[in-house]
mmCIF file of C-alpha atoms in Angstrom:
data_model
loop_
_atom_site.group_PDB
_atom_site.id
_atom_site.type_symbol
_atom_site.label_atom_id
_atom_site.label_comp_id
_atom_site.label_asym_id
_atom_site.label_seq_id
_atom_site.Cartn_x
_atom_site.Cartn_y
_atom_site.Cartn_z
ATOM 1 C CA UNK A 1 92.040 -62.426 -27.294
ATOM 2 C CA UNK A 2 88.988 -61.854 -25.050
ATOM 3 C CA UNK A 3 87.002 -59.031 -26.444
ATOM 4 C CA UNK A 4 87.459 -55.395 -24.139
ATOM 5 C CA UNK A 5 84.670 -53.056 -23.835
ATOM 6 C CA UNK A 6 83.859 -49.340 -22.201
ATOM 7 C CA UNK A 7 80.835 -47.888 -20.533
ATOM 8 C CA UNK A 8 80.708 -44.219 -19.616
ATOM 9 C CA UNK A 9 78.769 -41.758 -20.663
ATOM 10 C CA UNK A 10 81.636 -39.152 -20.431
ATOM 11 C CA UNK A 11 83.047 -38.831 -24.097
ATOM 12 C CA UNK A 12 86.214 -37.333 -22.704
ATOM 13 C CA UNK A 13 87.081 -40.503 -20.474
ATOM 14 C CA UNK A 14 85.807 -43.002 -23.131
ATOM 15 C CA UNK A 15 88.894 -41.127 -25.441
ATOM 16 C CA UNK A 16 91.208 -41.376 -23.242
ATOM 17 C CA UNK A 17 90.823 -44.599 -21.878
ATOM 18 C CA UNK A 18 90.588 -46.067 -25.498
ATOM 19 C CA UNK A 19 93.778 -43.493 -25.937
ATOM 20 C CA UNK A 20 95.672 -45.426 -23.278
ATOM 21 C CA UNK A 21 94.392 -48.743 -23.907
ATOM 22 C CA UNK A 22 95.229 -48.475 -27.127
ATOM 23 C CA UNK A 23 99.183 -47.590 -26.153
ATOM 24 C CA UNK A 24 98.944 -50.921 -23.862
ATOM 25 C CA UNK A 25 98.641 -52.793 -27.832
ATOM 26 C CA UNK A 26 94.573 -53.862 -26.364
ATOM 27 C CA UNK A 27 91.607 -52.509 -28.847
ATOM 28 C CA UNK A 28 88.964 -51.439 -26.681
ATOM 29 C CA UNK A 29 85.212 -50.774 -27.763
ATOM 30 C CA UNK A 30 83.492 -48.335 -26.290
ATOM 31 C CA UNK A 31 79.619 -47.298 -25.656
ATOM 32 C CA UNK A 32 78.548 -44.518 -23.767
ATOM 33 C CA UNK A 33 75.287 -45.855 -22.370
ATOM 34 C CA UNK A 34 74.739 -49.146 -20.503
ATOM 35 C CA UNK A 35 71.648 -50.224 -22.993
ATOM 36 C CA UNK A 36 73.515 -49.603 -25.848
ATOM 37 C CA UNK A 37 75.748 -51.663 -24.657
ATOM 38 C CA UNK A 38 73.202 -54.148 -24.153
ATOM 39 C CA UNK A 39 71.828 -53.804 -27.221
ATOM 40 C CA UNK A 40 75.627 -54.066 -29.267
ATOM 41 C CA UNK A 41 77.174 -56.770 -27.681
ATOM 42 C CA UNK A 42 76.439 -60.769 -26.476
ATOM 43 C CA UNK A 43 76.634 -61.144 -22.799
ATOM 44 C CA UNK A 44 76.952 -64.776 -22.938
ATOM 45 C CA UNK A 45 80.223 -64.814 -24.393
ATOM 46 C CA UNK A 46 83.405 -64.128 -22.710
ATOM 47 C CA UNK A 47 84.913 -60.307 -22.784
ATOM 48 C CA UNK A 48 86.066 -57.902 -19.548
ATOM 49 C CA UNK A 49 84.330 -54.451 -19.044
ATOM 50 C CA UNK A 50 85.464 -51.221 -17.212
ATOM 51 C CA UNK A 51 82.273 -50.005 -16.822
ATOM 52 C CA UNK A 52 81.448 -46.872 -15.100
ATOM 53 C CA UNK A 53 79.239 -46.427 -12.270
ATOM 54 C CA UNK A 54 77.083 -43.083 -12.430
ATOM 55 C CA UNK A 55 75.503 -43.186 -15.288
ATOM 56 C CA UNK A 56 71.954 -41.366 -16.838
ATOM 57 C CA UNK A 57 69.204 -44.254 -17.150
ATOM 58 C CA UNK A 58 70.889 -47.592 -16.213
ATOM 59 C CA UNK A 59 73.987 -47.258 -13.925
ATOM 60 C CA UNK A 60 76.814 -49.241 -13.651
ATOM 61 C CA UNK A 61 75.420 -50.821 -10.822
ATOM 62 C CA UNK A 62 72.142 -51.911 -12.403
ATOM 63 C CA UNK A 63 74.067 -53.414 -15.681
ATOM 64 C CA UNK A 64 76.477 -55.044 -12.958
ATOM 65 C CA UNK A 65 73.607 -56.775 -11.143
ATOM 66 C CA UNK A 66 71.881 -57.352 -14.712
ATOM 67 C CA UNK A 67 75.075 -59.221 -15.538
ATOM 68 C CA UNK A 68 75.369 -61.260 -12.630
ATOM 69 C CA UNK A 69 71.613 -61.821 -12.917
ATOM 70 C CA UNK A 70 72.018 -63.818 -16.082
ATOM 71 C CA UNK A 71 75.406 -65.869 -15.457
ATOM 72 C CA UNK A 72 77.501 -63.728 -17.610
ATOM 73 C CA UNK A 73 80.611 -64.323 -17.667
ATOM 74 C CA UNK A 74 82.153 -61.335 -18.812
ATOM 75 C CA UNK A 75 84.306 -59.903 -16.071
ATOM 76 C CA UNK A 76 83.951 -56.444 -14.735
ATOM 77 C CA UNK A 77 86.264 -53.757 -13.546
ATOM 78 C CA UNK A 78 84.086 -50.844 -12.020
ATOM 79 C CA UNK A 79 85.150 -47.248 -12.429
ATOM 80 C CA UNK A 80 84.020 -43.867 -10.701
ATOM 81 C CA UNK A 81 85.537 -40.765 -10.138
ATOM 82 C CA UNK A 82 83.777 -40.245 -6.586
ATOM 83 C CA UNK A 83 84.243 -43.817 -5.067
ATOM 84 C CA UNK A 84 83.242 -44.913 -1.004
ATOM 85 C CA UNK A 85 84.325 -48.034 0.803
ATOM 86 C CA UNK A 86 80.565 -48.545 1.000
ATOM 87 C CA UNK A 87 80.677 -48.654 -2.828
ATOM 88 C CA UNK A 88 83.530 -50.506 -3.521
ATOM 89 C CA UNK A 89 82.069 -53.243 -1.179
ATOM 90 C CA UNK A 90 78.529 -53.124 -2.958
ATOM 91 C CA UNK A 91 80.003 -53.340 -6.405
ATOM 92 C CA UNK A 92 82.511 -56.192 -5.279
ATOM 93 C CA UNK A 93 79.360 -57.778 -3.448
ATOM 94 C CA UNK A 94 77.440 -57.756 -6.676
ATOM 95 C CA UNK A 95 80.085 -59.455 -8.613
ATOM 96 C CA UNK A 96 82.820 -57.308 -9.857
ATOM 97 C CA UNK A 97 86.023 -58.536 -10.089
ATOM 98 C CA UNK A 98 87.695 -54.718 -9.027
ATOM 99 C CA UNK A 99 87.345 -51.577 -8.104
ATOM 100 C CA UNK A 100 89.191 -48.526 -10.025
ATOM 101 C CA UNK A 101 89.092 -44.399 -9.508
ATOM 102 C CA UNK A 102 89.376 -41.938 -12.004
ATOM 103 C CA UNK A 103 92.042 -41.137 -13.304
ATOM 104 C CA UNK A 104 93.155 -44.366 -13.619
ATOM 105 C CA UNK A 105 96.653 -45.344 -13.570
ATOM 106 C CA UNK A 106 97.822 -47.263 -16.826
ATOM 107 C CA UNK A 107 100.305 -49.857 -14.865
ATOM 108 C CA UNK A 108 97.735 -50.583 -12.993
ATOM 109 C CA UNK A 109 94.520 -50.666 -15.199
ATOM 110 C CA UNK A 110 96.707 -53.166 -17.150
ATOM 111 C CA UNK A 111 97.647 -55.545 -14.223
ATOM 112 C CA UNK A 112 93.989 -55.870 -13.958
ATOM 113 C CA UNK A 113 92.900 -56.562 -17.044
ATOM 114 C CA UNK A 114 95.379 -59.115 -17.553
ATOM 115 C CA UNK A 115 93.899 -60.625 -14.065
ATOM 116 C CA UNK A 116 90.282 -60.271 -15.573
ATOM 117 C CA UNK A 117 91.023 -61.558 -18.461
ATOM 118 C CA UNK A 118 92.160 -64.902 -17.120
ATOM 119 C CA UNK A 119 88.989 -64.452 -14.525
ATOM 120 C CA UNK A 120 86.932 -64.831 -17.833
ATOM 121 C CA UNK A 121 88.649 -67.364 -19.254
ATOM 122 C CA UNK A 122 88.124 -69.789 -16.064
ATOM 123 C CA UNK A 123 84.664 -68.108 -15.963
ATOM 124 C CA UNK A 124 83.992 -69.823 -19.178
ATOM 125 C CA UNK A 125 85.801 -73.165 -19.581
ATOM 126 C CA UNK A 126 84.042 -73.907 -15.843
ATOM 127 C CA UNK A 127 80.312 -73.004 -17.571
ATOM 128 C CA UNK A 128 81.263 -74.736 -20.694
ATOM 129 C CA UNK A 129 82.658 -77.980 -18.662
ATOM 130 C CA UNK A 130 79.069 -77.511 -16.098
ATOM 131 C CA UNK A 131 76.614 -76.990 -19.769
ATOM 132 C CA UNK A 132 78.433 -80.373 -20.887
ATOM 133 C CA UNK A 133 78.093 -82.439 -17.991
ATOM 134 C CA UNK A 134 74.275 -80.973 -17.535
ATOM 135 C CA UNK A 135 73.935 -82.576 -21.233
ATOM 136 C CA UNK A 136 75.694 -85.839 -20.348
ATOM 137 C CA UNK A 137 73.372 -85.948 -17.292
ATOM 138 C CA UNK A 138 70.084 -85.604 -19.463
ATOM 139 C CA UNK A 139 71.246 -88.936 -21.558
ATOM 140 C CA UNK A 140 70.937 -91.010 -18.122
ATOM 141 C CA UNK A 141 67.369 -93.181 -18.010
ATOM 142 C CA UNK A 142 66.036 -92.915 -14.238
ATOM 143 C CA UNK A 143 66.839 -95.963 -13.821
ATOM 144 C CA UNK A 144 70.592 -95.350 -14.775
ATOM 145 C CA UNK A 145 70.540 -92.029 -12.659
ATOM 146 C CA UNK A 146 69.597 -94.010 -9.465
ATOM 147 C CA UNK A 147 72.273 -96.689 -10.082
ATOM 148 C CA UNK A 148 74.763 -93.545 -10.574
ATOM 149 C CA UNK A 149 73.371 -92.262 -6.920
ATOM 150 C CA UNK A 150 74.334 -95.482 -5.636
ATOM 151 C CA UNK A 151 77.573 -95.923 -7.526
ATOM 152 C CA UNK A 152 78.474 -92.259 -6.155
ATOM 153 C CA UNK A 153 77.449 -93.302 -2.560
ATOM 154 C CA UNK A 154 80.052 -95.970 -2.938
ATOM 155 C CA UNK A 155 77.599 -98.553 -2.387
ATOM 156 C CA UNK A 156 78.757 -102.024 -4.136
ATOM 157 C CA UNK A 157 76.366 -103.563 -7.297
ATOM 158 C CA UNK A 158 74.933 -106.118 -5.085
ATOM 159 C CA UNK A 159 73.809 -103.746 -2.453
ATOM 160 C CA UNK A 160 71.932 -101.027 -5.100
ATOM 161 C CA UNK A 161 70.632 -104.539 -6.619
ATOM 162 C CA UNK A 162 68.753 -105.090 -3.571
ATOM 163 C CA UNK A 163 67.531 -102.173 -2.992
ATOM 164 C CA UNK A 164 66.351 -101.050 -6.192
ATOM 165 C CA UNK A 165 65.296 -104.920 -6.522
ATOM 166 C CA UNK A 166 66.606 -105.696 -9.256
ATOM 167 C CA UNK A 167 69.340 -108.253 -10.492
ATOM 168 C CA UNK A 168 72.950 -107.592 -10.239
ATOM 169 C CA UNK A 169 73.529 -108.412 -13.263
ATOM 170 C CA UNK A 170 71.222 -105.871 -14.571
ATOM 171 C CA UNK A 171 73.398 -103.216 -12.188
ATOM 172 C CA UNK A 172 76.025 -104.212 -13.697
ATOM 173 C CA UNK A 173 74.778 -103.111 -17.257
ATOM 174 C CA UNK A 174 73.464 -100.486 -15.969
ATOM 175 C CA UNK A 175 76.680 -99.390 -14.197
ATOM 176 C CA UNK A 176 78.453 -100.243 -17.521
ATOM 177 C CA UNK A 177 76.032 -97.623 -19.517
ATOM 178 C CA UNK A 178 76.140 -95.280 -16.677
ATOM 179 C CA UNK A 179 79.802 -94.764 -17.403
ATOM 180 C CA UNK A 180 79.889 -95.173 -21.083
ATOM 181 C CA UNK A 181 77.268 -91.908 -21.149
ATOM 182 C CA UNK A 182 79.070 -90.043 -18.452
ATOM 183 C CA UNK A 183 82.303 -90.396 -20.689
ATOM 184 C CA UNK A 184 84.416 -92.236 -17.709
ATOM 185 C CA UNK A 185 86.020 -95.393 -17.191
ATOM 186 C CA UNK A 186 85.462 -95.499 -13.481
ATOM 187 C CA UNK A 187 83.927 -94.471 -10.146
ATOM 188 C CA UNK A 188 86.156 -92.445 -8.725
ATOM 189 C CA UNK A 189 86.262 -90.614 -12.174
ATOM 190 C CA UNK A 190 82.733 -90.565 -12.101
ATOM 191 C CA UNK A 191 83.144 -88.876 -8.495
ATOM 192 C CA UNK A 192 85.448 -85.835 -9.441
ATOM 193 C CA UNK A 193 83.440 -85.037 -12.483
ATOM 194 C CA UNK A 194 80.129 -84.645 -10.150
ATOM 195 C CA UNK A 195 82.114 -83.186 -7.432
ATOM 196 C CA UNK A 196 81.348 -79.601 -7.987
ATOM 197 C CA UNK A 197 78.178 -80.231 -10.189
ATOM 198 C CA UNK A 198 74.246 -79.756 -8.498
ATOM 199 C CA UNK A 199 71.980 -82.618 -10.349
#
């Protein structure tokens, strides 16, 4: 179960909330101050937040952009009890995945978590899957990375051969390595793996 957390510095809402979340069978943890918050929990790993967005010292807004500043993926539901469209649109902008106003309906709250949860779930098999290829990427030589370019231009062995001048048999070896360390068996494998990845 993804971990659930609470930031507002309103005692009375953090009760409640927890109150309701609680009747929904989800344990909530709750911290009424975005550095504690900071300061509790490990923003690399996968959770959902209802975070609150006027707060003393650092808003919801600031931890939101801190949060999307460092690749977390925890995924954020934003709650205020004076919302704008202006707002909504900045937070959503900035990387929140909703937009709620106090008081917040339970049906509804847990429609979205169960959404956000999933969000973080995807969030984090997709940075797990882009870490590992980054790592399979770093065991290439230079010389196995350019025959990889070549491979993913669709250019045939002979052709990268001649214009990395060198033998096609070599290519070939190369080409064998290149897919033994990339953890595929062929080039159009090779293809989807890369096809969403920046090297």
């Amino acid at each position: 179960m993804t971990p659930l957390y609470l930031v507002d510095d309103d005692q009375d809402v953090l009760d409640s909330l927890s109150w309701m979340l609680e009747g929904m069978g989800l344990n909530c943890k709750g911290f009424n101050a975005a550095d504690t918050f900071l300061k509790s929990v490990d923003i690399k790993q996968p959770a959902v937040l209802l975070l609150d967005i006027k707060m003393p010292g650092m808003d919801g807004v600031a931890l939101l952009s801190h949060l999307n500043q460092v690749q977390s993926v925890i995924s954020v539901i934003m709650l205020t009890g004076h919302g704008t469209i202006a707002m909504a649109v900045d937070c959503i902008q900035q990387g929140a995945l909703n937009f709620l106003e106090k008081p917040v309906d339970g049906e509804k709250l847990f429609q979205l978590l169960t959404q956000a949860q999933q969000h973080t779930e995807q969030k984090w098999h997709q940075q797990n899957l882009q870490s590992d290829i980054a790592n399979r990427l770093a065991t290439l030589s230079q010389r196995e990375t350019q025959v990889m370019e070549g491979i993913l231009a669709g250019k045939m062995n002979k052709v990268i051969a001649a214009e990395l001048d060198i033998a096609q048999r070599t290519i070939e070896l190369h080409r064998q390595k290149v897919m033994q360390k990339m953890q595929v068996s062929n080039a159009a494998e090779l293809a989807w793996l890369l096809a969403n990845h920046k090297f």
